[in-house]
């Protein structure tokens, strides 16, 4: 049976994120979006101050801190919803944790700075280890894998071991295949088709496919990120069917609705099977 799946609502405080860049740059706009995502049913908010879209320019630590910390503190004033900080910088993770974040979502899987694993351990927060081949500036140039599911699994397990060796408790670790991070559309499809193998590694899995570019490979008309809702929902449902624990999405209300319906259908089917037996 399909278990309950959590929904992480994305709040990008960036001028250049691929889908919602530039929308939530004032504290008021960010807070209004946070309120909306909470009302729509988000279980957790993921706050980011640096875009990781292909080709994105890096942001200084001071700039990233100035973008995220006041907003995290302001959300903490209005809601007890768990907050995740989407950053690769350990100092930003620490400041975010001090302001009220309880999850460090790191697309570099704690490999950006040598002190990242020890920082994660000392913060005692949950950690999302996401897979990326290369760095955002060049990761989409020529991604290569022999067996993408196997290689992503091995790499994530190695990062989980490094985190645990630095003192991060196993129960605090999440894994994420990193859809779009150094992967072609075919690689992303293989990963979506192979999610069960990631789930079988024994860690909760987070899936972030929302509005991503691979959807365009199946619908060339979806040039704009805002035209990818159908593909995003389909990917979330594939994650649900594979036993993923959480999806990271822009469109929270629509995702919550889709997940509820498909779960209800699965439960009704299970009841029919049991009542016939
Ligand atoms: N994808 C993005 C950013 N952070 N974190 C995790 N754990 N998994 C993901 O798939 C993931 C992520 C990229 O999407 P978005 O935040 O919408 O855009 P940008 O990086 O341009 O801000």
GROMACS .gro file of C-alpha atoms in nm, residues 9-224:
model
  216
    9UNK     CA    1   0.721   2.362  -0.074
   10UNK     CA    2   0.991   2.559  -0.255
   11UNK     CA    3   1.059   2.921  -0.163
   12UNK     CA    4   1.344   3.061  -0.370
   13UNK     CA    5   1.472   3.399  -0.251
   14UNK     CA    6   1.679   3.446  -0.564
   15UNK     CA    7   1.668   3.682  -0.859
   16UNK     CA    8   1.755   3.402  -1.104
   17UNK     CA    9   1.595   3.067  -1.013
   18UNK     CA   10   1.479   2.892  -1.328
   19UNK     CA   11   1.111   2.894  -1.243
   20UNK     CA   12   1.034   3.140  -0.964
   21UNK     CA   13   1.340   3.364  -0.971
   22UNK     CA   14   1.279   3.726  -0.882
   23UNK     CA   15   0.932   3.679  -0.737
   24UNK     CA   16   0.999   3.671  -0.366
   25UNK     CA   17   1.279   3.917  -0.312
   26UNK     CA   18   1.114   4.139  -0.055
   27UNK     CA   19   1.053   3.999   0.292
   28UNK     CA   20   0.679   4.070   0.256
   29UNK     CA   21   0.654   3.882  -0.074
   30UNK     CA   22   0.849   3.589   0.070
   31UNK     CA   23   0.630   3.575   0.380
   32UNK     CA   24   0.314   3.590   0.172
   33UNK     CA   25   0.439   3.299  -0.040
   34UNK     CA   26   0.535   3.104   0.275
   35UNK     CA   27   0.183   3.157   0.411
   36UNK     CA   28   0.034   3.041   0.082
   37UNK     CA   29   0.247   2.725   0.067
   38UNK     CA   30   0.150   2.643   0.428
   39UNK     CA   31  -0.221   2.694   0.353
   40UNK     CA   32  -0.190   2.477   0.044
   41UNK     CA   33  -0.064   2.187   0.257
   42UNK     CA   34   0.315   2.198   0.257
   43UNK     CA   35   0.468   1.984   0.532
   44UNK     CA   36   0.798   2.172   0.519
   45UNK     CA   37   0.936   2.482   0.343
   46UNK     CA   38   1.266   2.473   0.155
   47UNK     CA   39   1.430   2.816   0.152
   48UNK     CA   40   1.705   2.887  -0.101
   49UNK     CA   41   1.918   3.197  -0.159
   50UNK     CA   42   2.134   3.066  -0.443
   51UNK     CA   43   2.010   2.928  -0.772
   52UNK     CA   44   2.153   2.593  -0.875
   53UNK     CA   45   1.997   2.593  -1.221
   54UNK     CA   46   2.234   2.489  -1.500
   55UNK     CA   47   2.476   2.773  -1.571
   56UNK     CA   48   2.383   2.972  -1.259
   57UNK     CA   49   2.644   3.210  -1.119
   58UNK     CA   50   2.762   3.148  -0.761
   59UNK     CA   51   2.646   3.387  -0.487
   60UNK     CA   52   2.867   3.525  -0.208
   61UNK     CA   53   2.815   3.399   0.145
   62UNK     CA   54   2.721   3.748   0.270
   63UNK     CA   55   2.458   3.787  -0.004
   64UNK     CA   56   2.312   3.443   0.059
   65UNK     CA   57   2.293   3.506   0.435
   66UNK     CA   58   2.121   3.840   0.378
   67UNK     CA   59   1.863   3.672   0.153
   68UNK     CA   60   1.769   3.375   0.370
   69UNK     CA   61   1.823   3.447   0.740
   70UNK     CA   62   1.569   3.731   0.787
   71UNK     CA   63   1.303   3.535   0.600
   72UNK     CA   64   1.360   3.218   0.805
   73UNK     CA   65   1.336   3.424   1.125
   74UNK     CA   66   1.017   3.593   0.998
   75UNK     CA   67   0.854   3.259   0.907
   76UNK     CA   68   0.943   3.129   1.253
   77UNK     CA   69   0.739   3.418   1.395
   78UNK     CA   70   0.423   3.316   1.208
   79UNK     CA   71   0.442   2.935   1.194
   80UNK     CA   72   0.597   2.627   1.350
   81UNK     CA   73   0.628   2.455   1.009
   82UNK     CA   74   0.966   2.281   0.967
   83UNK     CA   75   1.210   2.481   0.755
   84UNK     CA   76   1.482   2.343   0.533
   85UNK     CA   77   1.775   2.554   0.412
   86UNK     CA   78   1.885   2.485   0.055
   87UNK     CA   79   2.253   2.576   0.059
   88UNK     CA   80   2.595   2.431  -0.007
   89UNK     CA   81   2.770   2.669   0.235
   90UNK     CA   82   2.822   2.546   0.593
   91UNK     CA   83   2.813   2.900   0.738
   92UNK     CA   84   2.475   2.961   0.575
   93UNK     CA   85   2.347   2.628   0.710
   94UNK     CA   86   2.460   2.726   1.060
   95UNK     CA   87   2.301   3.073   1.048
   96UNK     CA   88   1.980   2.922   0.907
   97UNK     CA   89   1.973   2.663   1.186
   98UNK     CA   90   2.020   2.938   1.445
   99UNK     CA   91   1.727   3.125   1.286
  100UNK     CA   92   1.503   2.817   1.306
  101UNK     CA   93   1.577   2.575   1.018
  102UNK     CA   94   1.591   2.206   1.112
  103UNK     CA   95   1.696   2.054   0.778
  104UNK     CA   96   2.008   2.121   0.571
  105UNK     CA   97   1.932   2.049   0.205
  106UNK     CA   98   2.268   2.035   0.029
  107UNK     CA   99   2.277   1.967  -0.346
  108UNK     CA  100   2.651   1.893  -0.310
  109UNK     CA  101   2.582   1.622  -0.050
  110UNK     CA  102   2.812   1.792   0.205
  111UNK     CA  103   3.106   1.801  -0.037
  112UNK     CA  104   3.127   2.174  -0.118
  113UNK     CA  105   3.342   2.259   0.186
  114UNK     CA  106   3.573   2.022   0.378
  115UNK     CA  107   3.403   2.119   0.705
  116UNK     CA  108   3.047   2.049   0.580
  117UNK     CA  109   3.005   1.696   0.725
  118UNK     CA  110   3.134   1.806   1.068
  119UNK     CA  111   2.909   2.112   1.056
  120UNK     CA  112   2.606   1.895   0.980
  121UNK     CA  113   2.696   1.671   1.274
  122UNK     CA  114   2.739   1.962   1.513
  123UNK     CA  115   2.411   2.125   1.406
  124UNK     CA  116   2.231   1.795   1.473
  125UNK     CA  117   1.986   1.876   1.192
  126UNK     CA  118   1.836   1.648   0.927
  127UNK     CA  119   2.048   1.645   0.612
  128UNK     CA  120   1.939   1.593   0.251
  129UNK     CA  121   2.226   1.451   0.046
  130UNK     CA  122   2.155   1.518  -0.318
  131UNK     CA  123   2.344   1.380  -0.617
  132UNK     CA  124   2.512   1.607  -0.870
  133UNK     CA  125   2.762   1.526  -1.143
  134UNK     CA  126   2.994   1.828  -1.181
  135UNK     CA  127   2.904   2.181  -1.071
  136UNK     CA  128   2.601   2.392  -1.167
  137UNK     CA  129   2.800   2.615  -1.406
  138UNK     CA  130   2.892   2.322  -1.633
  139UNK     CA  131   2.696   2.015  -1.516
  140UNK     CA  132   2.473   1.996  -1.824
  141UNK     CA  133   2.760   2.018  -2.074
  142UNK     CA  134   2.811   1.644  -2.128
  143UNK     CA  135   2.676   1.428  -1.844
  144UNK     CA  136   2.795   1.065  -1.873
  145UNK     CA  137   2.708   0.747  -1.684
  146UNK     CA  138   2.738   0.376  -1.763
  147UNK     CA  139   2.448   0.293  -1.530
  148UNK     CA  140   2.298   0.610  -1.388
  149UNK     CA  141   2.086   0.444  -1.117
  150UNK     CA  142   2.379   0.234  -0.996
  151UNK     CA  143   2.624   0.524  -1.001
  152UNK     CA  144   2.389   0.767  -0.826
  153UNK     CA  145   2.313   0.503  -0.560
  154UNK     CA  146   2.682   0.430  -0.502
  155UNK     CA  147   2.771   0.798  -0.485
  156UNK     CA  148   2.490   0.877  -0.240
  157UNK     CA  149   2.583   0.581  -0.020
  158UNK     CA  150   2.944   0.703  -0.014
  159UNK     CA  151   2.828   1.052   0.089
  160UNK     CA  152   2.600   0.902   0.357
  161UNK     CA  153   2.899   0.705   0.491
  162UNK     CA  154   3.111   1.023   0.496
  163UNK     CA  155   2.837   1.207   0.685
  164UNK     CA  156   2.804   0.925   0.938
  165UNK     CA  157   3.182   0.906   0.980
  166UNK     CA  158   3.173   1.276   1.071
  167UNK     CA  159   2.906   1.209   1.334
  168UNK     CA  160   2.574   1.261   1.152
  169UNK     CA  161   2.321   1.008   1.288
  170UNK     CA  162   2.188   0.764   1.026
  171UNK     CA  163   1.827   0.858   1.113
  172UNK     CA  164   1.897   1.218   1.012
  173UNK     CA  165   2.004   1.136   0.656
  174UNK     CA  166   1.786   1.171   0.344
  175UNK     CA  167   1.891   1.082  -0.010
  176UNK     CA  168   1.793   1.260  -0.332
  177UNK     CA  169   1.878   1.147  -0.688
  178UNK     CA  170   1.926   1.510  -0.797
  179UNK     CA  171   1.700   1.520  -1.102
  180UNK     CA  172   1.856   1.759  -1.355
  181UNK     CA  173   2.190   1.792  -1.178
  182UNK     CA  174   2.437   1.672  -1.441
  183UNK     CA  175   2.187   1.445  -1.619
  184UNK     CA  176   2.031   1.422  -1.963
  185UNK     CA  177   1.656   1.374  -2.003
  186UNK     CA  178   1.723   1.002  -2.057
  187UNK     CA  179   1.925   0.984  -1.732
  188UNK     CA  180   1.643   1.158  -1.544
  189UNK     CA  181   1.390   0.913  -1.688
  190UNK     CA  182   1.605   0.616  -1.585
  191UNK     CA  183   1.631   0.759  -1.234
  192UNK     CA  184   1.254   0.808  -1.210
  193UNK     CA  185   1.209   0.451  -1.333
  194UNK     CA  186   1.468   0.324  -1.082
  195UNK     CA  187   1.352   0.505  -0.768
  196UNK     CA  188   1.272   0.176  -0.594
  197UNK     CA  189   1.643   0.094  -0.595
  198UNK     CA  190   1.723   0.421  -0.420
  199UNK     CA  191   1.442   0.365  -0.169
  200UNK     CA  192   1.584   0.017  -0.102
  201UNK     CA  193   1.909   0.171   0.025
  202UNK     CA  194   1.731   0.223   0.358
  203UNK     CA  195   1.719   0.602   0.382
  204UNK     CA  196   1.416   0.823   0.322
  205UNK     CA  197   1.426   0.956  -0.033
  206UNK     CA  198   1.342   1.311  -0.144
  207UNK     CA  199   1.252   1.369  -0.510
  208UNK     CA  200   1.285   1.709  -0.676
  209UNK     CA  201   1.149   1.698  -1.032
  210UNK     CA  202   0.917   1.999  -1.013
  211UNK     CA  203   0.908   2.209  -1.334
  212UNK     CA  204   1.250   2.075  -1.438
  213UNK     CA  205   1.385   2.092  -1.791
  214UNK     CA  206   1.360   1.719  -1.869
  215UNK     CA  207   0.981   1.758  -1.890
  216UNK     CA  208   1.044   1.951  -2.210
  217UNK     CA  209   1.191   1.641  -2.370
  218UNK     CA  210   0.840   1.492  -2.355
  219UNK     CA  211   0.655   1.815  -2.435
  220UNK     CA  212   0.856   2.055  -2.648
  221UNK     CA  213   0.583   2.317  -2.603
  222UNK     CA  214   0.667   2.339  -2.231
  223UNK     CA  215   0.952   2.583  -2.290
  224UNK     CA  216   0.845   2.789  -1.992
   0.00000   0.00000   0.00000
